[in-house]
mmCIF file of C-alpha atoms in Angstrom:
data_model
loop_
_atom_site.group_PDB
_atom_site.id
_atom_site.type_symbol
_atom_site.label_atom_id
_atom_site.label_comp_id
_atom_site.label_asym_id
_atom_site.label_seq_id
_atom_site.Cartn_x
_atom_site.Cartn_y
_atom_site.Cartn_z
ATOM 1 C CA MET N 1 63.505 -160.903 31.150
ATOM 2 C CA THR N 2 65.495 -163.372 29.031
ATOM 3 C CA ASP N 3 68.041 -161.909 26.524
ATOM 4 C CA ASN N 4 67.825 -163.941 23.329
ATOM 5 C CA THR N 5 70.795 -162.341 21.610
ATOM 6 C CA ASP N 6 73.846 -164.451 20.896
ATOM 7 C CA PRO N 7 76.695 -164.153 23.380
ATOM 8 C CA LYS N 8 79.701 -162.096 22.120
ATOM 9 C CA ILE N 9 83.223 -163.411 22.860
ATOM 10 C CA LEU N 10 86.024 -160.992 22.976
ATOM 11 C CA LEU N 11 89.382 -162.338 21.849
ATOM 12 C CA SER N 12 92.776 -161.346 23.204
ATOM 13 C CA ASP N 13 93.447 -159.036 20.206
ATOM 14 C CA GLY N 14 90.317 -157.036 20.902
ATOM 15 C CA GLU N 15 88.204 -158.480 18.050
ATOM 16 C CA LEU N 16 84.957 -160.228 18.479
ATOM 17 C CA ALA N 17 84.939 -163.971 17.862
ATOM 18 C CA GLU N 18 82.589 -165.246 15.109
ATOM 19 C CA SER N 19 79.233 -166.492 16.305
ATOM 20 C CA GLU N 20 78.969 -170.214 16.731
ATOM 21 C CA THR N 21 75.452 -170.055 15.101
ATOM 22 C CA PRO N 22 75.381 -172.588 12.296
ATOM 23 C CA LYS N 23 75.307 -171.229 8.741
ATOM 24 C CA THR N 24 72.100 -171.767 6.746
ATOM 25 C CA GLU N 25 72.223 -172.774 3.002
ATOM 26 C CA ARG N 26 71.047 -169.409 2.019
ATOM 27 C CA SER N 27 73.714 -167.590 3.953
ATOM 28 C CA THR N 28 76.369 -169.744 2.359
ATOM 29 C CA GLN N 29 74.839 -168.889 -1.155
ATOM 30 C CA ARG N 30 74.882 -165.116 -0.233
ATOM 31 C CA GLU N 31 78.571 -165.293 0.685
ATOM 32 C CA GLU N 32 79.425 -166.896 -2.578
ATOM 33 C CA GLU N 33 77.440 -164.265 -4.513
ATOM 34 C CA GLU N 34 79.093 -161.434 -2.677
ATOM 35 C CA ARG N 35 82.513 -162.882 -3.765
ATOM 36 C CA GLN N 36 81.506 -163.237 -7.336
ATOM 37 C CA TYR N 37 79.537 -160.027 -7.998
ATOM 38 C CA SER N 38 80.155 -156.426 -7.226
ATOM 39 C CA SER N 39 77.477 -154.281 -5.673
ATOM 40 C CA VAL N 40 76.171 -151.509 -7.917
ATOM 41 C CA ILE N 41 73.784 -148.603 -7.370
ATOM 42 C CA VAL N 42 71.112 -148.408 -10.173
ATOM 43 C CA LYS N 43 70.119 -144.785 -10.796
ATOM 44 C CA ARG N 44 66.811 -144.163 -12.445
ATOM 45 C CA VAL N 45 67.235 -141.821 -15.469
ATOM 46 C CA ASP N 46 64.257 -139.690 -16.547
ATOM 47 C CA GLU N 47 63.091 -140.695 -19.950
ATOM 48 C CA SER N 48 62.783 -137.075 -21.034
ATOM 49 C CA LEU N 49 66.180 -135.731 -22.225
ATOM 50 C CA ARG N 50 65.529 -132.120 -21.850
ATOM 51 C CA HIS N 51 69.166 -130.818 -21.923
ATOM 52 C CA PRO N 52 70.039 -129.522 -25.376
ATOM 53 C CA ASP N 53 73.254 -131.621 -25.374
ATOM 54 C CA ASP N 54 71.181 -134.791 -24.688
ATOM 55 C CA ILE N 55 68.540 -133.942 -27.309
ATOM 56 C CA LEU N 56 71.253 -133.329 -29.910
ATOM 57 C CA GLU N 57 73.055 -136.636 -29.147
ATOM 58 C CA ARG N 58 69.730 -138.458 -29.289
ATOM 59 C CA THR N 59 68.767 -136.837 -32.565
ATOM 60 C CA ILE N 60 72.099 -137.641 -34.050
ATOM 61 C CA GLU N 61 71.716 -141.252 -33.207
ATOM 62 C CA GLU N 62 68.219 -141.272 -34.722
ATOM 63 C CA GLY N 63 69.493 -139.584 -37.852
ATOM 64 C CA GLN N 64 72.204 -142.283 -38.196
ATOM 65 C CA GLU N 65 69.595 -144.951 -37.963
ATOM 66 C CA GLN N 66 67.547 -143.338 -40.749
ATOM 67 C CA LEU N 67 70.651 -142.817 -42.910
ATOM 68 C CA ASN N 68 71.512 -146.547 -42.500
ATOM 69 C CA ARG N 69 68.030 -147.856 -43.466
ATOM 70 C CA SER N 70 67.585 -149.764 -46.765
ATOM 71 C CA PHE N 71 66.187 -148.108 -49.811
ATOM 72 C CA LEU N 72 63.078 -150.253 -49.779
ATOM 73 C CA SER N 73 62.370 -149.679 -46.185
ATOM 74 C CA LEU N 74 62.620 -145.967 -46.524
ATOM 75 C CA LEU N 75 60.540 -145.921 -49.699
ATOM 76 C CA ILE N 76 57.693 -147.897 -48.240
ATOM 77 C CA SER N 77 57.634 -145.879 -44.999
ATOM 78 C CA SER N 78 57.689 -142.521 -46.781
ATOM 79 C CA ALA N 79 54.919 -143.587 -49.177
ATOM 80 C CA ALA N 80 52.843 -144.642 -46.183
ATOM 81 C CA ALA N 81 53.446 -141.280 -44.453
ATOM 82 C CA SER N 82 51.901 -139.158 -47.332
ATOM 83 C CA MET N 83 49.128 -141.648 -47.786
ATOM 84 C CA ILE N 84 48.155 -141.081 -44.137
ATOM 85 C CA LEU N 85 48.628 -137.342 -44.649
ATOM 86 C CA CYS N 86 45.755 -137.362 -47.171
ATOM 87 C CA PHE N 87 43.520 -137.318 -44.120
ATOM 88 C CA THR N 88 44.682 -133.755 -43.318
ATOM 89 C CA VAL N 89 43.687 -132.659 -46.847
ATOM 90 C CA MET N 90 40.358 -134.391 -46.371
ATOM 91 C CA ALA N 91 39.722 -132.753 -43.052
ATOM 92 C CA VAL N 92 40.778 -129.327 -44.224
ATOM 93 C CA ALA N 93 38.447 -129.653 -47.430
ATOM 94 C CA VAL N 94 35.501 -130.767 -45.382
ATOM 95 C CA MET N 95 35.927 -127.943 -42.786
ATOM 96 C CA MET N 96 36.156 -125.432 -45.648
ATOM 97 C CA GLY N 97 32.839 -126.654 -46.919
ATOM 98 C CA ILE N 98 31.295 -126.521 -43.503
ATOM 99 C CA THR N 99 32.514 -122.918 -42.820
ATOM 100 C CA GLN N 100 31.988 -121.393 -46.244
ATOM 101 C CA GLU N 101 29.207 -119.184 -44.888
ATOM 102 C CA VAL N 102 31.278 -118.014 -41.893
ATOM 103 C CA ALA N 103 33.398 -115.000 -41.866
ATOM 104 C CA THR N 104 36.851 -115.529 -43.446
ATOM 105 C CA SER N 105 38.885 -115.044 -40.290
ATOM 106 C CA SER N 106 36.738 -117.508 -38.372
ATOM 107 C CA ALA N 107 36.855 -120.045 -41.133
ATOM 108 C CA LYS N 108 40.567 -119.818 -41.314
ATOM 109 C CA PHE N 109 40.761 -120.751 -37.551
ATOM 110 C CA TRP N 110 38.513 -123.697 -37.910
ATOM 111 C CA VAL N 111 40.493 -124.947 -40.930
ATOM 112 C CA ALA N 112 43.713 -124.534 -39.008
ATOM 113 C CA LEU N 113 42.248 -126.464 -36.047
ATOM 114 C CA VAL N 114 41.815 -129.723 -38.144
ATOM 115 C CA TYR N 115 44.993 -129.227 -40.206
ATOM 116 C CA PRO N 116 47.117 -131.089 -37.637
ATOM 117 C CA LEU N 117 45.016 -134.281 -37.520
ATOM 118 C CA GLY N 118 46.837 -136.083 -40.376
ATOM 119 C CA PHE N 119 50.134 -134.953 -39.249
ATOM 120 C CA ILE N 120 49.542 -136.445 -35.806
ATOM 121 C CA LEU N 121 48.586 -139.713 -37.358
ATOM 122 C CA THR N 122 51.605 -139.702 -39.646
ATOM 123 C CA ILE N 123 54.311 -138.794 -37.157
ATOM 124 C CA LEU N 124 53.113 -141.021 -34.362
ATOM 125 C CA SER N 125 52.890 -143.910 -36.732
ATOM 126 C CA GLY N 126 56.647 -143.691 -37.188
ATOM 127 C CA THR N 127 56.435 -143.198 -40.942
ATOM 128 C CA GLN N 128 58.842 -140.889 -42.809
ATOM 129 C CA LEU N 129 58.001 -137.393 -43.920
ATOM 130 C CA PHE N 130 60.649 -135.452 -45.831
ATOM 131 C CA THR N 131 60.058 -132.301 -43.556
ATOM 132 C CA GLU N 132 61.157 -134.374 -40.585
ATOM 133 C CA HIS N 133 64.536 -135.228 -42.125
ATOM 134 C CA THR N 134 65.425 -131.742 -43.307
ATOM 135 C CA ALA N 135 67.083 -131.362 -39.964
ATOM 136 C CA THR N 136 67.208 -134.704 -38.203
ATOM 137 C CA ALA N 137 69.331 -136.356 -40.964
ATOM 138 C CA VAL N 138 71.635 -133.313 -41.214
ATOM 139 C CA TYR N 139 72.946 -133.587 -37.621
ATOM 140 C CA PRO N 140 75.073 -136.730 -38.284
ATOM 141 C CA VAL N 141 76.597 -135.101 -41.323
ATOM 142 C CA LEU N 142 77.432 -131.957 -39.392
ATOM 143 C CA ASP N 143 79.008 -134.146 -36.648
ATOM 144 C CA LYS N 144 81.000 -136.099 -39.221
ATOM 145 C CA ARG N 145 79.356 -139.332 -38.333
ATOM 146 C CA ALA N 146 77.905 -139.718 -41.779
ATOM 147 C CA ALA N 147 78.776 -138.663 -45.352
ATOM 148 C CA PHE N 148 76.907 -136.096 -47.423
ATOM 149 C CA PRO N 149 76.124 -138.531 -50.196
ATOM 150 C CA ALA N 150 74.222 -140.644 -47.628
ATOM 151 C CA LEU N 151 72.148 -137.598 -46.765
ATOM 152 C CA LEU N 152 71.260 -136.995 -50.447
ATOM 153 C CA ARG N 153 70.314 -140.644 -50.836
ATOM 154 C CA LEU N 154 67.941 -140.312 -47.848
ATOM 155 C CA TRP N 155 66.301 -137.146 -49.036
ATOM 156 C CA ALA N 156 65.938 -138.477 -52.531
ATOM 157 C CA THR N 157 64.285 -141.741 -51.330
ATOM 158 C CA VAL N 158 61.983 -140.012 -48.881
ATOM 159 C CA ILE N 159 60.898 -137.416 -51.428
ATOM 160 C CA LEU N 160 60.226 -140.268 -54.099
ATOM 161 C CA GLY N 161 58.281 -142.264 -51.501
ATOM 162 C CA ASN N 162 56.276 -139.291 -50.306
ATOM 163 C CA LEU N 163 55.310 -138.334 -53.812
ATOM 164 C CA ILE N 164 54.269 -141.807 -54.666
ATOM 165 C CA GLY N 165 52.081 -141.934 -51.537
ATOM 166 C CA ALA N 166 50.683 -138.547 -52.417
ATOM 167 C CA VAL N 167 49.500 -139.802 -55.737
ATOM 168 C CA ILE N 168 47.906 -142.884 -54.222
ATOM 169 C CA GLY N 169 46.364 -140.877 -51.352
ATOM 170 C CA ALA N 170 44.952 -138.175 -53.801
ATOM 171 C CA GLY N 171 43.493 -141.043 -55.827
ATOM 172 C CA PHE N 172 41.725 -142.444 -52.765
ATOM 173 C CA LEU N 173 40.226 -138.963 -51.921
ATOM 174 C CA VAL N 174 38.973 -138.576 -55.377
ATOM 175 C CA ALA N 175 37.421 -142.063 -55.416
ATOM 176 C CA ALA N 176 35.654 -141.396 -52.130
ATOM 177 C CA ASP N 177 34.441 -137.928 -53.072
ATOM 178 C CA ASN N 178 30.828 -139.131 -53.536
ATOM 179 C CA VAL N 179 30.920 -139.710 -49.828
ATOM 180 C CA ILE N 180 33.152 -136.836 -48.720
ATOM 181 C CA GLN N 181 31.648 -134.241 -51.166
ATOM 182 C CA ALA N 182 34.483 -131.875 -51.094
ATOM 183 C CA LYS N 183 35.282 -131.197 -54.773
ATOM 184 C CA GLU N 184 34.932 -127.397 -54.689
ATOM 185 C CA SER N 185 37.202 -127.159 -51.570
ATOM 186 C CA TYR N 186 39.821 -129.201 -53.354
ATOM 187 C CA ILE N 187 39.912 -126.859 -56.192
ATOM 188 C CA THR N 188 40.059 -123.861 -53.860
ATOM 189 C CA LEU N 189 43.065 -125.514 -52.098
ATOM 190 C CA GLY N 190 44.676 -126.051 -55.431
ATOM 191 C CA HIS N 191 44.510 -122.375 -56.319
ATOM 192 C CA HIS N 192 45.878 -121.448 -53.037
ATOM 193 C CA LEU N 193 48.988 -123.366 -54.065
ATOM 194 C CA THR N 194 49.300 -122.158 -57.686
ATOM 195 C CA ASP N 195 48.288 -118.545 -57.580
ATOM 196 C CA LEU N 196 51.105 -117.199 -55.517
ATOM 197 C CA ALA N 197 54.360 -115.658 -56.983
ATOM 198 C CA ALA N 198 57.444 -117.854 -56.710
ATOM 199 C CA ARG N 199 59.047 -115.643 -54.104
ATOM 200 C CA ASP N 200 55.936 -115.772 -51.878
ATOM 201 C CA LEU N 201 55.653 -119.469 -52.181
ATOM 202 C CA LEU N 202 59.316 -120.065 -51.465
ATOM 203 C CA ILE N 203 59.249 -117.930 -48.290
ATOM 204 C CA SER N 204 56.000 -119.513 -47.127
ATOM 205 C CA SER N 205 57.480 -122.973 -47.640
ATOM 206 C CA LEU N 206 60.670 -121.867 -45.831
ATOM 207 C CA LEU N 207 58.595 -120.946 -42.680
ATOM 208 C CA ALA N 208 56.645 -124.189 -42.843
ATOM 209 C CA GLY N 209 59.952 -126.176 -43.079
ATOM 210 C CA TRP N 210 61.376 -124.196 -40.200
ATOM 211 C CA LEU N 211 58.338 -125.121 -38.009
ATOM 212 C CA MET N 212 58.265 -128.766 -39.042
ATOM 213 C CA ALA N 213 61.945 -129.246 -38.148
ATOM 214 C CA LEU N 214 61.528 -127.424 -34.983
ATOM 215 C CA GLY N 215 58.563 -129.787 -34.199
ATOM 216 C CA ALA N 216 60.844 -132.785 -34.937
ATOM 217 C CA TRP N 217 63.314 -131.339 -32.453
ATOM 218 C CA LEU N 218 60.819 -130.787 -29.686
ATOM 219 C CA LEU N 219 59.477 -134.426 -30.170
ATOM 220 C CA ARG N 220 62.977 -135.618 -29.043
ATOM 221 C CA SER N 221 62.602 -133.562 -25.859
ATOM 222 C CA SER N 222 59.129 -134.927 -25.033
ATOM 223 C CA SER N 223 58.883 -137.792 -22.642
ATOM 224 C CA ASN N 224 55.405 -139.171 -23.405
ATOM 225 C CA THR N 225 52.754 -139.459 -26.252
ATOM 226 C CA VAL N 226 50.628 -136.711 -24.841
ATOM 227 C CA ALA N 227 53.522 -134.222 -24.967
ATOM 228 C CA GLN N 228 54.386 -135.315 -28.470
ATOM 229 C CA ILE N 229 50.742 -134.837 -29.638
ATOM 230 C CA VAL N 230 50.877 -131.292 -28.279
ATOM 231 C CA CYS N 231 54.061 -130.490 -29.947
ATOM 232 C CA ILE N 232 52.796 -131.753 -33.313
ATOM 233 C CA PHE N 233 49.550 -129.902 -32.972
ATOM 234 C CA ILE N 234 51.139 -126.517 -32.018
ATOM 235 C CA VAL N 235 53.532 -126.594 -34.896
ATOM 236 C CA THR N 236 51.064 -127.739 -37.568
ATOM 237 C CA PHE N 237 48.262 -125.456 -36.280
ATOM 238 C CA LEU N 238 50.590 -122.538 -36.814
ATOM 239 C CA ILE N 239 51.257 -123.763 -40.301
ATOM 240 C CA GLY N 240 47.559 -124.085 -41.035
ATOM 241 C CA LEU N 241 46.719 -120.771 -39.315
ATOM 242 C CA GLY N 242 49.285 -118.847 -41.380
ATOM 243 C CA GLY N 243 48.406 -120.616 -44.692
ATOM 244 C CA LEU N 244 52.028 -121.672 -44.986
ATOM 245 C CA HIS N 245 53.036 -124.421 -47.599
ATOM 246 C CA HIS N 246 53.909 -127.869 -46.564
ATOM 247 C CA SER N 247 55.485 -129.625 -49.544
ATOM 248 C CA ILE N 248 54.008 -133.117 -48.923
ATOM 249 C CA ALA N 249 50.536 -132.065 -47.656
ATOM 250 C CA GLY N 250 50.432 -129.538 -50.626
ATOM 251 C CA SER N 251 51.335 -132.278 -53.003
ATOM 252 C CA VAL N 252 48.334 -134.215 -52.039
ATOM 253 C CA GLU N 253 46.326 -131.051 -52.284
ATOM 254 C CA ILE N 254 47.508 -130.052 -55.733
ATOM 255 C CA LEU N 255 47.162 -133.637 -57.067
ATOM 256 C CA VAL N 256 43.635 -133.939 -55.772
ATOM 257 C CA ALA N 257 42.711 -130.593 -57.355
ATOM 258 C CA ALA N 258 44.324 -131.657 -60.618
ATOM 259 C CA MET N 259 42.358 -134.885 -60.596
ATOM 260 C CA VAL N 260 38.953 -133.317 -60.029
ATOM 261 C CA SER N 261 39.502 -130.284 -62.307
ATOM 262 C CA ASP N 262 41.210 -129.360 -65.405
ATOM 263 C CA HIS N 263 42.276 -125.910 -64.059
ATOM 264 C CA PHE N 264 45.757 -127.071 -63.208
ATOM 265 C CA SER N 265 48.604 -127.875 -65.686
ATOM 266 C CA LEU N 266 51.509 -130.235 -65.179
ATOM 267 C CA PHE N 267 53.750 -127.213 -65.125
ATOM 268 C CA GLU N 268 51.920 -125.726 -62.115
ATOM 269 C CA ILE N 269 52.022 -128.989 -60.317
ATOM 270 C CA VAL N 270 55.785 -129.321 -60.784
ATOM 271 C CA ARG N 271 56.404 -125.673 -60.097
ATOM 272 C CA PHE N 272 54.556 -125.832 -56.720
ATOM 273 C CA ILE N 273 56.138 -129.119 -55.550
ATOM 274 C CA SER N 274 59.659 -128.013 -56.542
ATOM 275 C CA LEU N 275 59.461 -124.618 -54.883
ATOM 276 C CA ALA N 276 57.791 -126.067 -51.722
ATOM 277 C CA LEU N 277 60.502 -128.760 -51.394
ATOM 278 C CA VAL N 278 63.329 -126.283 -51.703
ATOM 279 C CA GLY N 279 61.646 -123.916 -49.180
ATOM 280 C CA ASN N 280 60.975 -126.581 -46.694
ATOM 281 C CA LEU N 281 64.604 -127.896 -47.143
ATOM 282 C CA ILE N 282 66.152 -124.522 -46.451
ATOM 283 C CA GLY N 283 63.879 -123.752 -43.529
ATOM 284 C CA GLY N 284 64.554 -127.085 -41.794
ATOM 285 C CA SER N 285 68.282 -127.648 -42.540
ATOM 286 C CA VAL N 286 69.470 -124.166 -42.063
ATOM 287 C CA PHE N 287 67.116 -122.509 -39.553
ATOM 288 C CA VAL N 288 66.931 -125.544 -37.248
ATOM 289 C CA GLY N 289 69.587 -128.033 -38.313
ATOM 290 C CA ALA N 290 72.679 -125.937 -38.718
ATOM 291 C CA LEU N 291 71.696 -123.289 -36.076
ATOM 292 C CA ASN N 292 70.850 -125.810 -33.434
ATOM 293 C CA TYR N 293 73.981 -127.842 -34.016
ATOM 294 C CA THR N 294 76.281 -124.790 -34.078
ATOM 295 C CA HIS N 295 74.970 -123.107 -30.866
ATOM 296 C CA ILE N 296 74.877 -126.412 -28.889
ATOM 297 C CA ARG N 297 78.338 -127.560 -29.950
ATOM 298 C CA ARG N 298 79.764 -124.091 -29.208
ATOM 299 C CA THR N 299 78.578 -124.256 -25.699
ATOM 300 C CA GLN N 300 80.082 -127.585 -24.944
#
């Protein structure tokens, strides 16, 4: 049997002589590349950043991006968010009409089941809800990467945009009520917002803000769209099930109710929106923003 391997020549110093095989053009190019470039090992990093340190760093960076956005960009994005959120109000009102003959406990479950729909559309669309920024935009300030006035500017802009969008969204729902046919449900929703004592409304809004900010945190730890939808659904389902008060969804509800009925005064509208915003802000910035930042930084 013939051995096709190249013969090896041993030199006097014990090293093998180089093969006499002529070099190809590609081998010459490879040697040149090896001289010019260093070899590296590329390690795949999982897209899901599950460790709290990584989630915090990622959230701080996202918060900085939002703080640096222009006024007009934030205003348009936040107006679009509450306009999309009007579909939650529509879904809830329609479901209330469908289940009005059902036992109260069962009806509450079915209403809570459709409550997340508008939130899923809003959050996945990348538009800006105030309740997402009660914590997210706080992290860069706590980490001293942004100034407090920038945070106030962001909150004021997003609230303004959300309220403008709420008026527009409510107007669309009223204009379409001959098709939707949910006028009585809108009025019922309005009374759910105005008939509570200030203390009860504030605590309810605090819990809703806590849940929404927690949902925003969980979104940063989710690796794909399905996981994000599940996070949004769980959080907003709990808000709907508990009858808790979300300031922006509630703004659409109270504005629709005021447009279709004369039961609601301007004072009641302003009272609800103000208390709900304050409660959402405390729940998100304190119970999620400050606590998350403190316990994670303390363990580093």
